[in-house]
Amino acid sequence: WCSLEGAYFPFLHRGMIRPLGEAQVEWWHNHFLSIDYGYGKSSSSAGLYVRGPAESSSRVQVPGIDSRRFDQPEGPEFPEGRIRKIGELVVPHVPAYELAQMVVEAFIKPGVDGHRRRIVAAYLDPANFKEIGDGHTIADQINEVLEPWEVVCQRASNDRQGGWQLLYRMLRTGEFEMTDVCPKSFEAIRTRMHDETRPGDIRKVAGDPLDDVADETRYAVYSFIQQSDKPREVRLEDAVRGLDLGSAAIRWQQKSDELDGEDGPIRMGGRLGMGRRFSGRG
């Protein structure tokens, strides 16, 4: 195995790919989508991601002996759970509505043991929210197809340097993994090169479909981790993660009441306004 000179992620190797069968993904886990729509010279890329449950290392406890001498973790811990990419779709030259239909067929519509995947968020390239001349946007066309499935895209975070740096850290620690059903995603990330003109950024390669796959992956991880407006379900689960059953039930109710308060009416400049409510829709 040889690393590429100038590669942004020089530590990547095929041994880091997680077999999907080992990921133990369940339909009720928090899934989310990412889409980078492109036409002309660009390709469209869509990905399906999942954040698994918290992972804690088992520890050795010896009665009568100072446990700190043996209290060594057997492996990394991920109290927030790992994020894994478990689906990819890369297609050139398709209309936006057709790409959305492909996303529905590949990631939303299929049942898992009779259940649909629990999709809590979907992120779309911010450029797709610009009007295209008739008062509509690419985002409108995609959402028109996704809305019947209770999935609506929101703007992805597009901090390139911040996104690449977060992706670097999470790949290095194992907090983000690509599975063996996403070969183009692994190849895209493995072959990205430093941009010598923009420190911390990756060189754009016009017309390279792997460039679009890399951007879509960055949108997904950075947006899900960094955006403050996480879906309500995710914020509630974050609040009780790691607590015992009794404490979790109390904290769940407290956090639920807190979020309900954020949704209530607020006063703005002497006028009655409505608080922001976020339900995973854009």
Coordinates of C-alpha atoms in Angstrom, one line a residue:
W1 CA 0.0 0.0 0.0
C2 CA 1.4 3.4 -1.0
S3 CA 0.3 6.8 0.2
L4 CA -0.1 9.5 -2.3
E5 CA 2.4 12.4 -2.1
G6 CA 0.5 15.5 -1.2
A7 CA -2.6 13.6 -0.1
Y8 CA -4.8 15.4 2.4
F9 CA -5.6 12.2 4.2
P10 CA -2.3 10.3 3.9
F11 CA -3.2 7.9 6.8
L12 CA -6.1 6.3 5.0
H13 CA -5.8 2.6 4.0
R14 CA -8.2 -0.1 3.0
G15 CA -8.0 -1.8 6.4
M16 CA -10.0 1.2 7.8
I17 CA -13.1 0.2 5.7
R18 CA -15.8 -1.3 7.9
P19 CA -17.8 -4.2 6.5
L20 CA -21.4 -3.2 6.5
G21 CA -22.4 -6.4 8.1
E22 CA -20.2 -5.6 11.2
A23 CA -21.7 -2.2 11.7
Q24 CA -24.9 -3.6 13.3
V25 CA -27.1 -0.9 11.8
E26 CA -30.7 -0.9 13.0
W27 CA -33.6 0.9 11.3
W28 CA -34.3 3.0 14.4
H29 CA -30.8 4.5 14.5
N30 CA -30.4 8.1 13.5
H31 CA -29.9 8.2 9.7
F32 CA -29.3 11.3 7.6
L33 CA -28.8 12.1 3.9
S34 CA -26.4 14.4 2.1
I35 CA -26.8 15.5 -1.5
D36 CA -24.5 17.4 -3.9
Y37 CA -26.5 18.0 -7.1
G38 CA -24.5 18.8 -10.2
Y39 CA -25.2 19.0 -13.9
G40 CA -23.1 19.8 -16.9
K41 CA -19.5 19.0 -16.0
S42 CA -20.4 18.0 -12.5
S43 CA -21.9 14.8 -11.2
S44 CA -24.5 14.3 -8.6
S45 CA -23.6 12.5 -5.4
A46 CA -25.8 11.4 -2.6
G47 CA -25.0 9.5 0.6
L48 CA -26.7 7.7 3.4
Y49 CA -25.2 8.0 6.9
V50 CA -26.0 6.6 10.3
R51 CA -24.9 7.5 13.8
G52 CA -24.8 4.4 16.0
P53 CA -25.3 4.1 19.7
A54 CA -22.7 5.1 22.3
E55 CA -19.6 2.9 22.5
S56 CA -17.7 2.4 25.7
S57 CA -14.7 0.2 26.4
S58 CA -15.0 -2.7 28.9
R59 CA -12.7 -2.2 31.9
V60 CA -11.0 -4.7 34.2
Q61 CA -12.1 -4.6 37.8
V62 CA -10.2 -6.7 40.4
P63 CA -11.8 -6.9 43.9
G64 CA -9.5 -5.8 46.7
I65 CA -6.9 -4.2 44.4
D66 CA -6.7 -0.5 43.3
S67 CA -8.7 -0.6 40.2
R68 CA -6.9 2.4 38.7
R69 CA -3.9 0.1 38.0
F70 CA -6.1 -2.1 35.8
D71 CA -8.7 0.5 34.6
Q72 CA -7.3 0.7 31.1
P73 CA -9.7 1.0 28.2
E74 CA -9.4 -1.8 25.6
G75 CA -10.1 0.5 22.7
P76 CA -11.4 4.0 21.8
E77 CA -14.6 5.2 23.3
F78 CA -17.3 7.1 21.4
P79 CA -19.9 8.4 23.9
E80 CA -21.8 10.1 21.1
G81 CA -21.6 7.0 18.8
R82 CA -19.8 6.6 15.5
I83 CA -21.0 8.0 12.2
R84 CA -20.8 5.6 9.3
K85 CA -21.5 6.1 5.6
I86 CA -23.6 3.1 4.6
G87 CA -24.8 4.1 1.1
E88 CA -23.6 6.0 -1.9
L89 CA -25.1 7.1 -5.2
V90 CA -23.1 8.8 -7.9
V91 CA -24.8 9.7 -11.3
P92 CA -23.9 12.2 -14.0
H93 CA -26.3 14.4 -16.0
V94 CA -29.7 13.8 -14.4
P95 CA -32.4 16.3 -13.7
A96 CA -32.8 17.3 -10.0
Y97 CA -36.2 15.6 -9.7
E98 CA -34.8 12.4 -11.2
L99 CA -31.9 12.4 -8.7
A100 CA -34.4 12.8 -5.9
Q101 CA -36.4 9.8 -7.1
M102 CA -33.2 7.8 -7.1
V103 CA -32.5 8.8 -3.5
V104 CA -36.0 7.7 -2.5
E105 CA -35.6 4.4 -4.2
A106 CA -32.1 3.7 -2.8
F107 CA -32.2 5.1 0.7
I108 CA -35.7 6.1 1.8
K109 CA -38.3 3.7 0.3
P110 CA -36.6 0.3 1.0
G111 CA -37.9 -1.3 4.1
V112 CA -35.6 -2.8 6.7
D113 CA -37.4 -5.8 8.4
G114 CA -40.7 -4.1 7.4
H115 CA -39.6 -0.7 8.7
R116 CA -38.4 2.4 6.9
R117 CA -35.1 3.9 8.1
R118 CA -35.4 6.6 10.7
I119 CA -34.1 9.6 8.7
V120 CA -33.7 12.7 10.9
A121 CA -32.1 15.1 8.6
A122 CA -31.0 15.8 5.0
Y123 CA -28.4 18.2 3.8
L124 CA -28.0 19.8 0.4
D125 CA -25.3 21.9 -1.3
P126 CA -26.1 25.5 -0.4
A127 CA -25.7 26.5 -4.1
N128 CA -28.8 24.5 -4.9
F129 CA -30.9 27.0 -2.9
K130 CA -30.3 29.8 -5.4
E131 CA -33.1 30.8 -7.7
I132 CA -32.6 29.5 -11.3
G133 CA -34.6 32.2 -13.0
D134 CA -38.2 31.2 -12.6
G135 CA -38.6 31.7 -8.9
H136 CA -37.7 28.1 -8.1
T137 CA -34.6 26.5 -6.9
I138 CA -33.0 23.1 -7.3
A139 CA -33.8 22.6 -3.6
D140 CA -37.5 23.1 -4.4
Q141 CA -37.4 20.5 -7.1
I142 CA -35.6 17.9 -4.9
N143 CA -37.8 18.6 -1.9
E144 CA -41.0 18.3 -3.9
V145 CA -40.1 14.6 -4.4
L146 CA -38.8 14.0 -0.9
E147 CA -41.6 15.7 1.1
P148 CA -44.2 12.9 0.7
W149 CA -41.6 10.7 2.6
E150 CA -41.3 13.3 5.4
V151 CA -37.8 14.2 4.3
V152 CA -36.9 17.8 3.5
C153 CA -33.4 19.1 2.7
Q154 CA -31.8 21.9 4.6
R155 CA -28.7 23.9 3.6
A156 CA -25.5 22.1 4.3
S157 CA -22.7 23.9 6.1
N158 CA -20.1 24.9 3.5
D159 CA -17.0 25.8 5.6
R160 CA -14.5 24.0 3.4
Q161 CA -11.4 24.2 5.7
G162 CA -13.4 23.5 8.8
G163 CA -15.2 20.6 7.2
W164 CA -12.0 19.0 5.9
Q165 CA -10.3 19.4 9.2
L166 CA -13.3 17.8 11.1
L167 CA -13.4 15.0 8.6
Y168 CA -9.6 14.5 9.0
R169 CA -10.0 14.2 12.8
M170 CA -13.0 11.9 12.8
L171 CA -11.4 9.6 10.2
R172 CA -8.2 9.4 12.2
T173 CA -9.9 8.6 15.5
G174 CA -12.4 6.2 13.9
E175 CA -15.4 8.4 14.9
F176 CA -16.3 8.4 11.2
E177 CA -16.0 5.3 9.1
M178 CA -16.8 4.3 5.5
T179 CA -18.3 0.9 4.9
D180 CA -17.5 -1.5 2.1
V181 CA -20.7 -0.6 0.2
C182 CA -19.2 2.9 -0.5
P183 CA -16.1 2.2 -2.6
K184 CA -16.3 5.5 -4.5
S185 CA -16.5 7.4 -1.3
F186 CA -13.3 5.8 0.0
E187 CA -11.5 6.4 -3.2
A188 CA -12.7 10.0 -3.3
I189 CA -11.4 10.8 0.2
R190 CA -8.2 8.9 -0.3
T191 CA -7.2 10.7 -3.5
R192 CA -7.9 14.3 -2.4
M193 CA -4.9 16.5 -2.5
H194 CA -3.8 19.7 -0.7
D195 CA -4.6 23.0 -2.3
E196 CA -1.2 24.8 -2.3
T197 CA -3.0 28.2 -2.8
R198 CA -5.4 27.8 0.0
P199 CA -3.9 26.3 3.2
G200 CA -6.2 23.8 4.9
D201 CA -8.3 23.3 1.7
I202 CA -8.5 20.6 -0.9
R203 CA -7.7 21.2 -4.5
K204 CA -10.9 21.3 -6.7
V205 CA -10.8 19.1 -9.8
A206 CA -13.5 20.2 -12.3
G207 CA -15.2 17.4 -14.0
D208 CA -14.0 14.7 -11.5
P209 CA -17.0 12.9 -10.1
L210 CA -14.9 11.9 -7.0
D211 CA -14.6 15.6 -6.2
D212 CA -18.4 15.8 -5.9
V213 CA -18.4 12.7 -3.7
A214 CA -15.8 14.2 -1.4
D215 CA -17.8 17.4 -1.1
E216 CA -21.0 15.5 -0.4
T217 CA -19.3 13.6 2.4
R218 CA -17.9 16.8 3.9
Y219 CA -21.4 18.3 3.8
A220 CA -22.8 15.4 5.7
V221 CA -20.3 15.0 8.5
Y222 CA -19.7 18.7 9.1
S223 CA -23.4 19.7 9.0
F224 CA -24.6 16.9 11.3
I225 CA -21.9 17.6 13.9
Q226 CA -21.6 21.4 13.7
Q227 CA -25.1 22.7 13.0
S228 CA -26.8 24.0 16.2
D229 CA -30.3 23.3 14.8
K230 CA -30.2 19.6 15.2
P231 CA -33.5 17.7 14.8
R232 CA -35.5 17.5 18.0
E233 CA -35.1 13.7 18.3
V234 CA -31.3 14.0 18.1
R235 CA -31.2 16.8 20.7
L236 CA -33.3 14.8 23.1
E237 CA -31.1 11.7 22.7
D238 CA -28.0 13.8 23.2
A239 CA -29.4 15.0 26.5
V240 CA -29.9 11.6 28.0
R241 CA -26.9 9.8 26.4
G242 CA -25.0 7.9 29.1
L243 CA -27.6 8.2 31.8
D244 CA -29.2 5.4 33.7
L245 CA -32.9 4.6 32.9
G246 CA -34.4 6.5 35.8
S247 CA -32.2 9.6 35.3
A248 CA -32.7 9.4 31.5
A249 CA -36.5 9.5 31.8
I250 CA -36.3 12.6 34.0
R251 CA -33.8 14.4 31.8
W252 CA -35.8 13.5 28.7
Q253 CA -38.9 15.2 30.1
Q254 CA -36.9 18.2 31.2
K255 CA -35.3 18.6 27.8
S256 CA -38.6 18.1 26.0
D257 CA -40.2 20.9 28.1
E258 CA -37.2 23.1 27.4
L259 CA -37.6 22.5 23.6
D260 CA -41.3 23.1 23.9
G261 CA -40.5 26.5 25.5
E262 CA -38.3 27.4 22.6
D263 CA -41.2 26.7 20.2
G264 CA -43.6 29.1 22.1
P265 CA -44.6 32.6 21.2
I266 CA -41.9 35.3 21.9
R267 CA -42.0 39.1 21.9
M268 CA -40.1 40.8 19.2
G269 CA -39.9 44.6 19.1
G270 CA -43.4 45.0 20.6
R271 CA -44.9 42.6 18.2
L272 CA -45.9 39.0 18.8
G273 CA -43.6 36.7 16.9
M274 CA -43.3 32.9 16.9
G275 CA -40.3 31.1 18.2
R276 CA -38.3 29.0 15.8
R277 CA -39.4 25.4 15.5
F278 CA -37.2 22.9 13.8
S279 CA -38.4 19.4 12.8
G280 CA -35.6 18.2 10.6
R281 CA -37.0 20.1 7.6
G282 CA -35.2 22.9 5.8

